[in-house]
PDB file of C-alpha atoms and ligand atoms in Angstrom:
ATOM      1  CA  MET A   1     -22.737 -18.986  17.925  1.00  0.00           C
ATOM      2  CA  THR A   2     -21.566 -21.627  19.718  1.00  0.00           C
ATOM      3  CA  TYR A   3     -17.850 -22.523  17.956  1.00  0.00           C
ATOM      4  CA  GLU A   4     -17.270 -26.441  17.670  1.00  0.00           C
ATOM      5  CA  ASN A   5     -14.118 -26.304  15.301  1.00  0.00           C
ATOM      6  CA  LEU A   6     -12.881 -23.134  16.464  1.00  0.00           C
ATOM      7  CA  ASN A   7     -11.022 -22.595  19.514  1.00  0.00           C
ATOM      8  CA  ILE A   8     -10.505 -19.018  20.074  1.00  0.00           C
ATOM      9  CA  GLN A   9      -7.866 -17.416  22.833  1.00  0.00           C
ATOM     10  CA  GLN A  10      -6.989 -14.008  23.423  1.00  0.00           C
ATOM     11  CA  GLU A  11      -3.640 -13.152  24.633  1.00  0.00           C
ATOM     12  CA  ASP A  12      -2.202  -9.089  25.289  1.00  0.00           C
ATOM     13  CA  GLY A  13      -5.058  -8.385  23.292  1.00  0.00           C
ATOM     14  CA  ILE A  14      -4.190 -10.939  20.107  1.00  0.00           C
ATOM     15  CA  LEU A  15      -6.891 -13.304  19.367  1.00  0.00           C
ATOM     16  CA  ILE A  16      -5.207 -16.820  18.335  1.00  0.00           C
ATOM     17  CA  LEU A  17      -7.800 -18.487  16.282  1.00  0.00           C
ATOM     18  CA  THR A  18      -6.760 -22.384  15.855  1.00  0.00           C
ATOM     19  CA  ILE A  19      -8.822 -24.446  13.716  1.00  0.00           C
ATOM     20  CA  SER A  20      -9.162 -27.488  15.753  1.00  0.00           C
ATOM     21  CA  ARG A  21     -10.393 -30.756  13.725  1.00  0.00           C
ATOM     22  CA  GLU A  22      -7.003 -32.522  14.680  1.00  0.00           C
ATOM     23  CA  LYS A  23      -8.148 -35.863  13.203  1.00  0.00           C
ATOM     24  CA  ALA A  24      -9.307 -34.792   9.822  1.00  0.00           C
ATOM     25  CA  LEU A  25      -5.865 -32.955   9.809  1.00  0.00           C
ATOM     26  CA  ASN A  26      -8.093 -29.292  10.469  1.00  0.00           C
ATOM     27  CA  ALA A  27      -9.823 -30.059   6.886  1.00  0.00           C
ATOM     28  CA  LEU A  28     -12.367 -26.990   6.579  1.00  0.00           C
ATOM     29  CA  ASN A  29     -16.005 -28.510   6.592  1.00  0.00           C
ATOM     30  CA  GLY A  30     -19.262 -26.802   6.225  1.00  0.00           C
ATOM     31  CA  ARG A  31     -19.423 -26.291   9.394  1.00  0.00           C
ATOM     32  CA  THR A  32     -16.241 -24.848   9.829  1.00  0.00           C
ATOM     33  CA  MET A  33     -16.488 -22.579   7.295  1.00  0.00           C
ATOM     34  CA  ASP A  34     -20.052 -20.835   8.932  1.00  0.00           C
ATOM     35  CA  GLU A  35     -17.974 -20.282  12.169  1.00  0.00           C
ATOM     36  CA  LEU A  36     -15.192 -18.563  10.121  1.00  0.00           C
ATOM     37  CA  ALA A  37     -17.960 -16.634   8.743  1.00  0.00           C
ATOM     38  CA  TYR A  38     -19.773 -15.994  11.407  1.00  0.00           C
ATOM     39  CA  PHE A  39     -16.335 -15.022  13.390  1.00  0.00           C
ATOM     40  CA  PHE A  40     -15.066 -12.125  10.814  1.00  0.00           C
ATOM     41  CA  GLY A  41     -18.375 -11.093  10.063  1.00  0.00           C
ATOM     42  CA  GLU A  42     -20.081 -10.752  13.292  1.00  0.00           C
ATOM     43  CA  ALA A  43     -17.772 -11.278  16.413  1.00  0.00           C
ATOM     44  CA  ALA A  44     -14.389  -9.692  15.350  1.00  0.00           C
ATOM     45  CA  PRO A  45     -15.714  -6.258  14.028  1.00  0.00           C
ATOM     46  CA  GLN A  46     -17.286  -5.526  17.115  1.00  0.00           C
ATOM     47  CA  MET A  47     -14.087  -6.288  19.138  1.00  0.00           C
ATOM     48  CA  ASP A  48     -12.812  -2.737  19.853  1.00  0.00           C
ATOM     49  CA  ASP A  49      -9.646  -3.248  21.570  1.00  0.00           C
ATOM     50  CA  LEU A  50      -8.365  -5.993  18.852  1.00  0.00           C
ATOM     51  CA  LYS A  51      -4.770  -5.698  18.018  1.00  0.00           C
ATOM     52  CA  GLY A  52      -5.025  -8.234  15.118  1.00  0.00           C
ATOM     53  CA  ILE A  53      -5.553 -12.121  14.922  1.00  0.00           C
ATOM     54  CA  ILE A  54      -3.646 -15.060  14.199  1.00  0.00           C
ATOM     55  CA  ILE A  55      -4.710 -17.689  12.898  1.00  0.00           C
ATOM     56  CA  THR A  56      -3.450 -21.443  13.279  1.00  0.00           C
ATOM     57  CA  GLY A  57      -4.265 -25.438  12.919  1.00  0.00           C
ATOM     58  CA  ALA A  58      -4.699 -27.678  15.786  1.00  0.00           C
ATOM     59  CA  GLY A  59      -1.681 -30.322  16.378  1.00  0.00           C
ATOM     60  CA  GLU A  60       2.023 -30.506  15.284  1.00  0.00           C
ATOM     61  CA  LYS A  61       1.183 -31.706  11.490  1.00  0.00           C
ATOM     62  CA  ALA A  62      -1.462 -29.669   9.840  1.00  0.00           C
ATOM     63  CA  PHE A  63      -2.382 -25.945   9.491  1.00  0.00           C
ATOM     64  CA  VAL A  64      -5.249 -27.327   7.509  1.00  0.00           C
ATOM     65  CA  ALA A  65      -5.427 -29.785   4.971  1.00  0.00           C
ATOM     66  CA  GLY A  66      -7.962 -28.250   2.594  1.00  0.00           C
ATOM     67  CA  ALA A  67     -11.829 -28.157   2.310  1.00  0.00           C
ATOM     68  CA  ASP A  68     -13.404 -31.152   3.795  1.00  0.00           C
ATOM     69  CA  ILE A  69     -13.165 -33.961   1.045  1.00  0.00           C
ATOM     70  CA  LYS A  70     -15.321 -36.364   2.882  1.00  0.00           C
ATOM     71  CA  GLU A  71     -18.534 -33.749   2.292  1.00  0.00           C
ATOM     72  CA  PHE A  72     -17.438 -33.687  -1.909  1.00  0.00           C
ATOM     73  CA  LEU A  73     -19.163 -36.528  -2.855  1.00  0.00           C
ATOM     74  CA  ALA A  74     -22.795 -34.870  -2.531  1.00  0.00           C
ATOM     75  CA  LEU A  75     -21.524 -31.899  -4.881  1.00  0.00           C
ATOM     76  CA  ASP A  76     -23.013 -31.275  -8.269  1.00  0.00           C
ATOM     77  CA  ALA A  77     -22.022 -28.782 -10.376  1.00  0.00           C
ATOM     78  CA  ALA A  78     -24.602 -25.865  -8.598  1.00  0.00           C
ATOM     79  CA  ALA A  79     -23.802 -26.860  -5.049  1.00  0.00           C
ATOM     80  CA  GLY A  80     -20.209 -26.702  -5.971  1.00  0.00           C
ATOM     81  CA  ALA A  81     -20.269 -23.533  -7.396  1.00  0.00           C
ATOM     82  CA  GLU A  82     -22.052 -22.195  -4.256  1.00  0.00           C
ATOM     83  CA  MET A  83     -19.567 -23.969  -1.950  1.00  0.00           C
ATOM     84  CA  ALA A  84     -16.801 -22.523  -3.832  1.00  0.00           C
ATOM     85  CA  GLN A  85     -18.724 -18.920  -3.324  1.00  0.00           C
ATOM     86  CA  LYS A  86     -19.649 -19.175  -0.192  1.00  0.00           C
ATOM     87  CA  GLY A  87     -15.946 -19.828   0.805  1.00  0.00           C
ATOM     88  CA  GLN A  88     -14.337 -17.136  -1.529  1.00  0.00           C
ATOM     89  CA  ASP A  89     -16.877 -14.812   0.461  1.00  0.00           C
ATOM     90  CA  VAL A  90     -15.347 -15.853   3.746  1.00  0.00           C
ATOM     91  CA  PHE A  91     -11.985 -15.423   2.784  1.00  0.00           C
ATOM     92  CA  PHE A  92     -12.556 -12.101   1.291  1.00  0.00           C
ATOM     93  CA  LEU A  93     -13.694 -11.105   4.986  1.00  0.00           C
ATOM     94  CA  ILE A  94     -10.310 -12.117   5.964  1.00  0.00           C
ATOM     95  CA  GLU A  95      -8.666 -10.430   3.673  1.00  0.00           C
ATOM     96  CA  ARG A  96     -10.525  -7.448   4.374  1.00  0.00           C
ATOM     97  CA  PHE A  97     -10.014  -7.212   7.844  1.00  0.00           C
ATOM     98  CA  PRO A  98      -9.142  -3.301   9.187  1.00  0.00           C
ATOM     99  CA  LYS A  99      -6.622  -5.068  11.297  1.00  0.00           C
ATOM    100  CA  PRO A 100      -3.504  -7.790  10.843  1.00  0.00           C
ATOM    101  CA  VAL A 101      -4.186 -10.910   9.904  1.00  0.00           C
ATOM    102  CA  ILE A 102      -1.457 -13.703   9.925  1.00  0.00           C
ATOM    103  CA  ALA A 103      -1.713 -17.109   9.618  1.00  0.00           C
ATOM    104  CA  ALA A 104       1.039 -19.147  11.422  1.00  0.00           C
ATOM    105  CA  VAL A 105       1.228 -22.046   9.056  1.00  0.00           C
ATOM    106  CA  ASN A 106       2.470 -24.994  11.612  1.00  0.00           C
ATOM    107  CA  GLY A 107       2.285 -27.778   8.654  1.00  0.00           C
ATOM    108  CA  PHE A 108       0.071 -28.839   6.118  1.00  0.00           C
ATOM    109  CA  ALA A 109      -1.734 -25.959   4.350  1.00  0.00           C
ATOM    110  CA  LEU A 110      -2.868 -27.720   1.367  1.00  0.00           C
ATOM    111  CA  GLY A 111      -6.103 -26.452  -1.014  1.00  0.00           C
ATOM    112  CA  GLY A 112      -8.621 -24.769   0.956  1.00  0.00           C
ATOM    113  CA  GLY A 113      -5.539 -24.684   3.511  1.00  0.00           C
ATOM    114  CA  CYS A 114      -3.308 -22.959   1.535  1.00  0.00           C
ATOM    115  CA  GLU A 115      -5.995 -20.791   0.161  1.00  0.00           C
ATOM    116  CA  LEU A 116      -7.063 -19.660   3.679  1.00  0.00           C
ATOM    117  CA  ALA A 117      -3.114 -18.843   4.692  1.00  0.00           C
ATOM    118  CA  MET A 118      -2.767 -16.776   1.279  1.00  0.00           C
ATOM    119  CA  ALA A 119      -6.161 -14.534   2.424  1.00  0.00           C
ATOM    120  CA  CYS A 120      -4.814 -13.685   5.298  1.00  0.00           C
ATOM    121  CA  HIS A 121      -2.291 -10.453   5.325  1.00  0.00           C
ATOM    122  CA  MET A 122       1.025 -12.183   6.069  1.00  0.00           C
ATOM    123  CA  ARG A 123       2.198 -15.948   6.128  1.00  0.00           C
ATOM    124  CA  VAL A 124       4.835 -17.083   9.369  1.00  0.00           C
ATOM    125  CA  ALA A 125       5.976 -20.571   7.983  1.00  0.00           C
ATOM    126  CA  GLY A 126       6.939 -23.398  10.815  1.00  0.00           C
ATOM    127  CA  GLU A 127       9.696 -25.373   9.717  1.00  0.00           C
ATOM    128  CA  LYS A 128       7.656 -27.989   8.931  1.00  0.00           C
ATOM    129  CA  ALA A 129       5.162 -26.112   6.813  1.00  0.00           C
ATOM    130  CA  ARG A 130       3.996 -27.462   3.552  1.00  0.00           C
ATOM    131  CA  PHE A 131       2.341 -25.034   1.041  1.00  0.00           C
ATOM    132  CA  GLY A 132       0.335 -26.775  -2.031  1.00  0.00           C
ATOM    133  CA  GLN A 133      -2.906 -26.699  -4.330  1.00  0.00           C
ATOM    134  CA  PRO A 134      -3.454 -30.712  -4.915  1.00  0.00           C
ATOM    135  CA  GLU A 135      -7.024 -30.183  -6.352  1.00  0.00           C
ATOM    136  CA  VAL A 136      -6.170 -31.321  -9.813  1.00  0.00           C
ATOM    137  CA  ASN A 137      -5.017 -34.476  -7.833  1.00  0.00           C
ATOM    138  CA  LEU A 138      -9.091 -34.713  -6.923  1.00  0.00           C
ATOM    139  CA  GLY A 139     -10.434 -33.605 -10.497  1.00  0.00           C
ATOM    140  CA  ILE A 140     -11.162 -30.648  -9.531  1.00  0.00           C
ATOM    141  CA  ILE A 141      -9.545 -26.840  -9.338  1.00  0.00           C
ATOM    142  CA  PRO A 142      -9.322 -24.470  -6.346  1.00  0.00           C
ATOM    143  CA  GLY A 143     -12.510 -22.887  -5.180  1.00  0.00           C
ATOM    144  CA  TYR A 144     -11.514 -20.646  -2.347  1.00  0.00           C
ATOM    145  CA  GLY A 145      -9.510 -17.927  -4.606  1.00  0.00           C
ATOM    146  CA  GLY A 146      -6.537 -20.296  -5.053  1.00  0.00           C
ATOM    147  CA  THR A 147      -6.024 -19.794  -8.682  1.00  0.00           C
ATOM    148  CA  GLN A 148      -6.187 -15.835  -8.241  1.00  0.00           C
ATOM    149  CA  ARG A 149      -3.895 -15.410  -5.052  1.00  0.00           C
ATOM    150  CA  LEU A 150      -1.423 -17.842  -6.034  1.00  0.00           C
ATOM    151  CA  ILE A 151      -0.500 -15.493  -8.901  1.00  0.00           C
ATOM    152  CA  GLN A 152      -0.500 -12.657  -6.763  1.00  0.00           C
ATOM    153  CA  HIS A 153       2.077 -14.307  -4.208  1.00  0.00           C
ATOM    154  CA  ILE A 154       4.252 -16.334  -6.398  1.00  0.00           C
ATOM    155  CA  GLY A 155       4.147 -14.959 -10.002  1.00  0.00           C
ATOM    156  CA  LYS A 156       1.993 -16.791 -12.671  1.00  0.00           C
ATOM    157  CA  GLY A 157       4.643 -18.816 -13.932  1.00  0.00           C
ATOM    158  CA  LYS A 158       5.446 -20.593 -10.867  1.00  0.00           C
ATOM    159  CA  ALA A 159       1.774 -20.673  -9.858  1.00  0.00           C
ATOM    160  CA  MET A 160       1.228 -22.928 -13.042  1.00  0.00           C
ATOM    161  CA  GLU A 161       3.544 -25.171 -11.959  1.00  0.00           C
ATOM    162  CA  LEU A 162       2.243 -25.692  -8.643  1.00  0.00           C
ATOM    163  CA  LEU A 163      -1.590 -25.717  -9.844  1.00  0.00           C
ATOM    164  CA  MET A 164      -0.893 -27.940 -12.633  1.00  0.00           C
ATOM    165  CA  THR A 165       1.526 -30.459 -10.863  1.00  0.00           C
ATOM    166  CA  ALA A 166      -0.082 -30.395  -7.345  1.00  0.00           C
ATOM    167  CA  ASP A 167       3.728 -30.137  -6.127  1.00  0.00           C
ATOM    168  CA  MET A 168       4.060 -28.715  -2.792  1.00  0.00           C
ATOM    169  CA  LEU A 169       6.218 -25.963  -1.272  1.00  0.00           C
ATOM    170  CA  ASN A 170       8.471 -26.263   1.893  1.00  0.00           C
ATOM    171  CA  ALA A 171       8.853 -23.554   4.035  1.00  0.00           C
ATOM    172  CA  GLU A 172      11.750 -22.391   2.854  1.00  0.00           C
ATOM    173  CA  ASP A 173      10.917 -22.562  -0.794  1.00  0.00           C
ATOM    174  CA  ALA A 174       7.995 -20.263   0.167  1.00  0.00           C
ATOM    175  CA  HIS A 175       9.649 -18.112   2.019  1.00  0.00           C
ATOM    176  CA  ARG A 176      12.028 -17.971  -1.010  1.00  0.00           C
ATOM    177  CA  LEU A 177       9.168 -17.083  -3.516  1.00  0.00           C
ATOM    178  CA  GLY A 178       7.758 -14.465  -1.444  1.00  0.00           C
ATOM    179  CA  LEU A 179       4.523 -17.050   0.019  1.00  0.00           C
ATOM    180  CA  ALA A 180       5.983 -16.696   3.824  1.00  0.00           C
ATOM    181  CA  ASN A 181       7.062 -13.695   5.206  1.00  0.00           C
ATOM    182  CA  HIS A 182       9.208 -15.804   7.890  1.00  0.00           C
ATOM    183  CA  VAL A 183      10.285 -19.188   8.474  1.00  0.00           C
ATOM    184  CA  VAL A 184      10.895 -19.786  12.406  1.00  0.00           C
ATOM    185  CA  PRO A 185      11.682 -23.223  14.007  1.00  0.00           C
ATOM    186  CA  ALA A 186       8.214 -25.219  14.797  1.00  0.00           C
ATOM    187  CA  GLY A 187       5.964 -24.278  17.263  1.00  0.00           C
ATOM    188  CA  GLU A 188       7.551 -20.802  17.397  1.00  0.00           C
ATOM    189  CA  GLU A 189       4.871 -19.873  14.444  1.00  0.00           C
ATOM    190  CA  VAL A 190       2.222 -18.141  16.849  1.00  0.00           C
ATOM    191  CA  ALA A 191       5.024 -16.437  18.575  1.00  0.00           C
ATOM    192  CA  LYS A 192       6.551 -14.775  15.552  1.00  0.00           C
ATOM    193  CA  ALA A 193       2.973 -13.624  14.378  1.00  0.00           C
ATOM    194  CA  LYS A 194       2.230 -12.131  17.734  1.00  0.00           C
ATOM    195  CA  GLU A 195       5.566 -10.455  17.436  1.00  0.00           C
ATOM    196  CA  ILE A 196       4.552  -9.090  14.302  1.00  0.00           C
ATOM    197  CA  ILE A 197       1.409  -7.940  15.737  1.00  0.00           C
ATOM    198  CA  ALA A 198       2.364  -5.989  18.797  1.00  0.00           C
ATOM    199  CA  LYS A 199       4.700  -3.943  16.360  1.00  0.00           C
ATOM    200  CA  VAL A 200       2.112  -3.063  13.951  1.00  0.00           C
ATOM    201  CA  ALA A 201      -0.515  -1.909  17.355  1.00  0.00           C
ATOM    202  CA  GLN A 202       1.772   0.648  18.051  1.00  0.00           C
ATOM    203  CA  LYS A 203       1.407   2.137  14.593  1.00  0.00           C
ATOM    204  CA  ALA A 204      -2.139   4.521  13.908  1.00  0.00           C
ATOM    205  CA  PRO A 205      -4.947   2.044  13.525  1.00  0.00           C
ATOM    206  CA  VAL A 206      -6.817   3.967  10.911  1.00  0.00           C
ATOM    207  CA  ALA A 207      -3.721   4.481   8.926  1.00  0.00           C
ATOM    208  CA  ILE A 208      -3.630   0.353   9.490  1.00  0.00           C
ATOM    209  CA  ALA A 209      -7.123  -0.386   8.143  1.00  0.00           C
ATOM    210  CA  LYS A 210      -6.331   2.129   5.101  1.00  0.00           C
ATOM    211  CA  ILE A 211      -3.263   0.166   4.175  1.00  0.00           C
ATOM    212  CA  VAL A 212      -5.293  -3.018   3.726  1.00  0.00           C
ATOM    213  CA  GLU A 213      -8.095  -0.983   1.902  1.00  0.00           C
ATOM    214  CA  CYS A 214      -5.231   0.203  -0.510  1.00  0.00           C
ATOM    215  CA  VAL A 215      -2.944  -3.025  -0.902  1.00  0.00           C
ATOM    216  CA  ASN A 216      -6.257  -5.106  -2.012  1.00  0.00           C
ATOM    217  CA  ALA A 217      -7.173  -1.941  -4.118  1.00  0.00           C
ATOM    218  CA  TYR A 218      -4.465  -3.320  -6.429  1.00  0.00           C
ATOM    219  CA  TYR A 219      -5.922  -6.856  -6.842  1.00  0.00           C
ATOM    220  CA  ASP A 220      -9.677  -5.260  -7.479  1.00  0.00           C
ATOM    221  CA  GLY A 221     -10.349  -4.884 -10.845  1.00  0.00           C
ATOM    222  CA  LEU A 222     -13.288  -2.641 -10.048  1.00  0.00           C
ATOM    223  CA  LYS A 223     -10.982  -0.129  -8.349  1.00  0.00           C
ATOM    224  CA  ASP A 224      -7.761   2.131  -9.694  1.00  0.00           C
ATOM    225  CA  GLY A 225      -5.613   1.655  -6.677  1.00  0.00           C
ATOM    226  CA  PHE A 226      -3.753   4.969  -7.074  1.00  0.00           C
ATOM    227  CA  ALA A 227      -6.799   6.950  -7.207  1.00  0.00           C
ATOM    228  CA  TYR A 228      -7.859   5.087  -4.207  1.00  0.00           C
ATOM    229  CA  GLU A 229      -4.379   5.781  -2.661  1.00  0.00           C
ATOM    230  CA  VAL A 230      -4.821   9.352  -3.209  1.00  0.00           C
ATOM    231  CA  LYS A 231      -8.493   9.403  -1.535  1.00  0.00           C
ATOM    232  CA  GLU A 232      -7.109   7.528   1.636  1.00  0.00           C
ATOM    233  CA  PHE A 233      -4.142   9.466   2.040  1.00  0.00           C
ATOM    234  CA  GLY A 234      -6.329  12.627   2.450  1.00  0.00           C
ATOM    235  CA  ALA A 235      -8.642  10.838   4.723  1.00  0.00           C
ATOM    236  CA  THR A 236      -5.692   9.851   7.070  1.00  0.00           C
ATOM    237  CA  THR A 237      -4.367  13.433   6.953  1.00  0.00           C
ATOM    238  CA  GLY A 238      -7.947  14.488   8.182  1.00  0.00           C
ATOM    239  CA  THR A 239      -7.456  12.249  11.282  1.00  0.00           C
ATOM    240  CA  GLU A 240      -6.379  13.213  15.064  1.00  0.00           C
ATOM    241  CA  ASP A 241      -3.639  10.294  14.644  1.00  0.00           C
ATOM    242  CA  PHE A 242      -1.970  12.376  12.044  1.00  0.00           C
ATOM    243  CA  LYS A 243      -1.858  15.270  14.004  1.00  0.00           C
ATOM    244  CA  GLU A 244      -0.670  13.415  17.050  1.00  0.00           C
ATOM    245  CA  GLY A 245       1.740  10.905  14.863  1.00  0.00           C
ATOM    246  CA  ALA A 246       3.159  14.569  13.394  1.00  0.00           C
ATOM    247  CA  ALA A 247       3.367  16.376  16.787  1.00  0.00           C
ATOM    248  CA  ALA A 248       4.942  13.647  18.493  1.00  0.00           C
ATOM    249  CA  PHE A 249       7.918  13.374  15.967  1.00  0.00           C
ATOM    250  CA  ILE A 250       8.637  17.002  15.863  1.00  0.00           C
ATOM    251  CA  GLU A 251       8.524  16.925  20.269  1.00  0.00           C
ATOM    252  CA  ARG A 252      10.763  13.816  19.377  1.00  0.00           C
ATOM    253  CA  ARG A 253       8.473  11.322  21.833  1.00  0.00           C
ATOM    254  CA  PRO A 254       6.257   8.096  20.939  1.00  0.00           C
ATOM    255  CA  ALA A 255       3.156   8.844  19.525  1.00  0.00           C
ATOM    256  CA  ASN A 256       0.060   8.012  21.374  1.00  0.00           C
ATOM    257  CA  PHE A 257      -2.542   7.160  18.942  1.00  0.00           C
ATOM    258  CA  GLN A 258      -6.058   7.073  19.733  1.00  0.00           C
ATOM    259  CA  GLY A 259      -7.509   5.304  16.288  1.00  0.00           C
ATOM    260  CA  LYS A 260      -9.595   8.360  15.669  1.00  0.00           C
TER     261      LYS A 260
HETATM  262  N1  CAA B   1     -10.884 -33.668   3.765  1.00  0.00           N
HETATM  263  C1  CAA B   1     -10.979 -34.754   5.063  1.00  0.00           C
HETATM  264  N2  CAA B   1     -10.505 -35.388   5.592  1.00  0.00           N
HETATM  265  C2  CAA B   1      -8.577 -35.345   5.500  1.00  0.00           C
HETATM  266  C3  CAA B   1      -8.409 -34.352   4.594  1.00  0.00           C
HETATM  267  C4  CAA B   1      -9.065 -33.567   3.831  1.00  0.00           C
HETATM  268  N3  CAA B   1      -8.880 -32.553   3.107  1.00  0.00           N
HETATM  269  N4  CAA B   1      -6.713 -34.310   4.688  1.00  0.00           N
HETATM  270  C5  CAA B   1      -6.618 -35.159   5.537  1.00  0.00           C
HETATM  271  N5  CAA B   1      -8.019 -35.654   5.986  1.00  0.00           N
HETATM  272  C6  CAA B   1      -7.879 -36.700   6.817  1.00  0.00           C
HETATM  273  C7  CAA B   1      -7.735 -38.307   6.164  1.00  0.00           C
HETATM  274  O1  CAA B   1      -8.923 -38.490   5.596  1.00  0.00           O
HETATM  275  C8  CAA B   1      -7.154 -39.410   7.490  1.00  0.00           C
HETATM  276  O2  CAA B   1      -8.501 -39.593   8.118  1.00  0.00           O
HETATM  277  P1  CAA B   1      -8.690 -40.837   8.936  1.00  0.00           P
HETATM  278  O3  CAA B   1      -7.389 -41.349   9.771  1.00  0.00           O
HETATM  279  O4  CAA B   1     -10.314 -40.679   9.078  1.00  0.00           O
HETATM  280  O5  CAA B   1      -8.293 -41.823   7.312  1.00  0.00           O
HETATM  281  C9  CAA B   1      -6.283 -37.991   8.191  1.00  0.00           C
HETATM  282  O6  CAA B   1      -6.791 -36.577   7.790  1.00  0.00           O
HETATM  283  C10 CAA B   1      -5.162 -38.251   8.306  1.00  0.00           C
HETATM  284  O7  CAA B   1      -4.499 -38.044   6.933  1.00  0.00           O
HETATM  285  P2  CAA B   1      -3.689 -39.036   6.636  1.00  0.00           P
HETATM  286  O8  CAA B   1      -3.604 -40.249   6.616  1.00  0.00           O
HETATM  287  O9  CAA B   1      -3.900 -38.785   4.978  1.00  0.00           O
HETATM  288  O10 CAA B   1      -2.026 -38.518   6.921  1.00  0.00           O
HETATM  289  P3  CAA B   1      -0.966 -38.358   5.834  1.00  0.00           P
HETATM  290  O11 CAA B   1       0.150 -38.241   7.020  1.00  0.00           O
HETATM  291  O12 CAA B   1      -0.522 -39.800   5.253  1.00  0.00           O
HETATM  292  O13 CAA B   1      -1.050 -37.439   4.466  1.00  0.00           O
HETATM  293  C11 CAA B   1      -1.766 -35.483   3.615  1.00  0.00           C
HETATM  294  C12 CAA B   1      -1.106 -35.956   5.044  1.00  0.00           C
HETATM  295  C13 CAA B   1      -0.968 -35.448   2.630  1.00  0.00           C
HETATM  296  C14 CAA B   1      -1.873 -34.001   3.854  1.00  0.00           C
HETATM  297  C15 CAA B   1      -3.107 -36.028   3.253  1.00  0.00           C
HETATM  298  O14 CAA B   1      -4.396 -36.344   3.964  1.00  0.00           O
HETATM  299  C16 CAA B   1      -3.635 -35.663   1.893  1.00  0.00           C
HETATM  300  O15 CAA B   1      -3.330 -35.443   0.896  1.00  0.00           O
HETATM  301  N6  CAA B   1      -4.481 -34.516   1.974  1.00  0.00           N
HETATM  302  C17 CAA B   1      -5.885 -33.984   1.184  1.00  0.00           C
HETATM  303  C18 CAA B   1      -5.169 -32.977   0.754  1.00  0.00           C
HETATM  304  C19 CAA B   1      -5.867 -32.245  -0.518  1.00  0.00           C
HETATM  305  O16 CAA B   1      -6.165 -32.716  -1.038  1.00  0.00           O
HETATM  306  N7  CAA B   1      -6.300 -31.291  -0.468  1.00  0.00           N
HETATM  307  C20 CAA B   1      -6.963 -30.593  -1.070  1.00  0.00           C
HETATM  308  C21 CAA B   1      -9.007 -30.738  -0.396  1.00  0.00           C
HETATM  309  S1  CAA B   1      -9.526 -29.789  -1.871  1.00  0.00           S
HETATM  310  C22 CAA B   1      -9.865 -28.405  -1.168  1.00  0.00           C
HETATM  311  O17 CAA B   1      -9.504 -27.670  -0.744  1.00  0.00           O
HETATM  312  C23 CAA B   1     -10.759 -27.532  -2.839  1.00  0.00           C
HETATM  313  C24 CAA B   1     -10.611 -26.155  -2.421  1.00  0.00           C
HETATM  314  O18 CAA B   1     -10.229 -25.204  -3.176  1.00  0.00           O
HETATM  315  C25 CAA B   1     -11.967 -25.289  -1.696  1.00  0.00           C
END
C-alpha cells in the first residue's frame, strides 16, 4: 500500500509513524484509517527486527484532532455503526500489537485522537498536549472505544465528567490521573518514547508479547485474566529466553535474548 497520510520512518529499529494531515490537525479520515489498518494488520507484524512503534502527529499543534468531521455529514445509523466498528477493529490491532506501541502526544488528542492514544500501550505527553472526548459537542458519542478505554485509564467518575462535559485535560492533569505515563517538554515526546522502547528491547521478546496479552485479558469480558496468566506463565517457562535469562542471572552477566 502507498501511504498518503502516514509518514513512516525507522530509527534504531523503532518505527516512528506520523499521522500527516497537518492542515486538518491530523484528523483521521477514512483513508488514514485504512492505512493504519494495513500498517498494523499487514505490514508491521511482518517486521522481524522491530523493537516498537511510536505514533505521533505532524506539526506542533495536534497529535490527532479526532475523526474527520468533514466526512460525517454523509453518515446515517448504519454507516455510523460501520465506521465505529471499523475504527475499533483498527485500534484493537494497536492495543494487541506484541511489541510496545507508544503515543507521543504532541498537541491536541481529541475524540478519535484521544482514542488512538488510549489504544497505545503507553502515552508520553508533551507540555502542550490536550486530551479530550468532545463528541457531545457534535451530538454524537465516541465511537472508537472512548467510552470504554477512558474508564480503564482514569476511572468511571472522572471519565463520566470528561465524556459529558467535553472538557479537555492538560498534560499535567492527564499525568496525575494516569492517562499520560510521562510529561516532557514540547518536542521531546518522541525521544522519551524511544528511550522507553529501547529499555523494553533489552527484555525477552516472548515475555513482552505475553505481557501485552495478559494485561489486555483483564479487560476482555470473555477471558479470565488470572487463568490466562497461569497459562502464559507456563508458556514463558518453556522458552529458550527463560533459560538464557535465568542462566544470565546466575552467571551475573547480561542476558542475550533471541526471542524464542
Ligand atoms: N475533522 C476535520 N477537520 C478538522 C478537525 C476534525 N476533527 N479538527 C480540526 N480540523 C480542521 C479545521 O476544520 C480547520 O480546517 P480549515 O482551516 O480548513 O477550516 C483546521 O483543522 C484547523 O482547525 P481550527 O481552525 O478549528 O483550529 P483551532 O486552533 O481554532 O481549534 C481545535 C483547534 C480545538 C482542535 C478544533 O479544531 C476542534 O475542536 N476540532 C474538532 C475536535 C473534535 O471535535 N474531535 C472529535 C471528532 S468526532 C470523533 O472523533 C468521533 C470518534 O470517536 C470516532
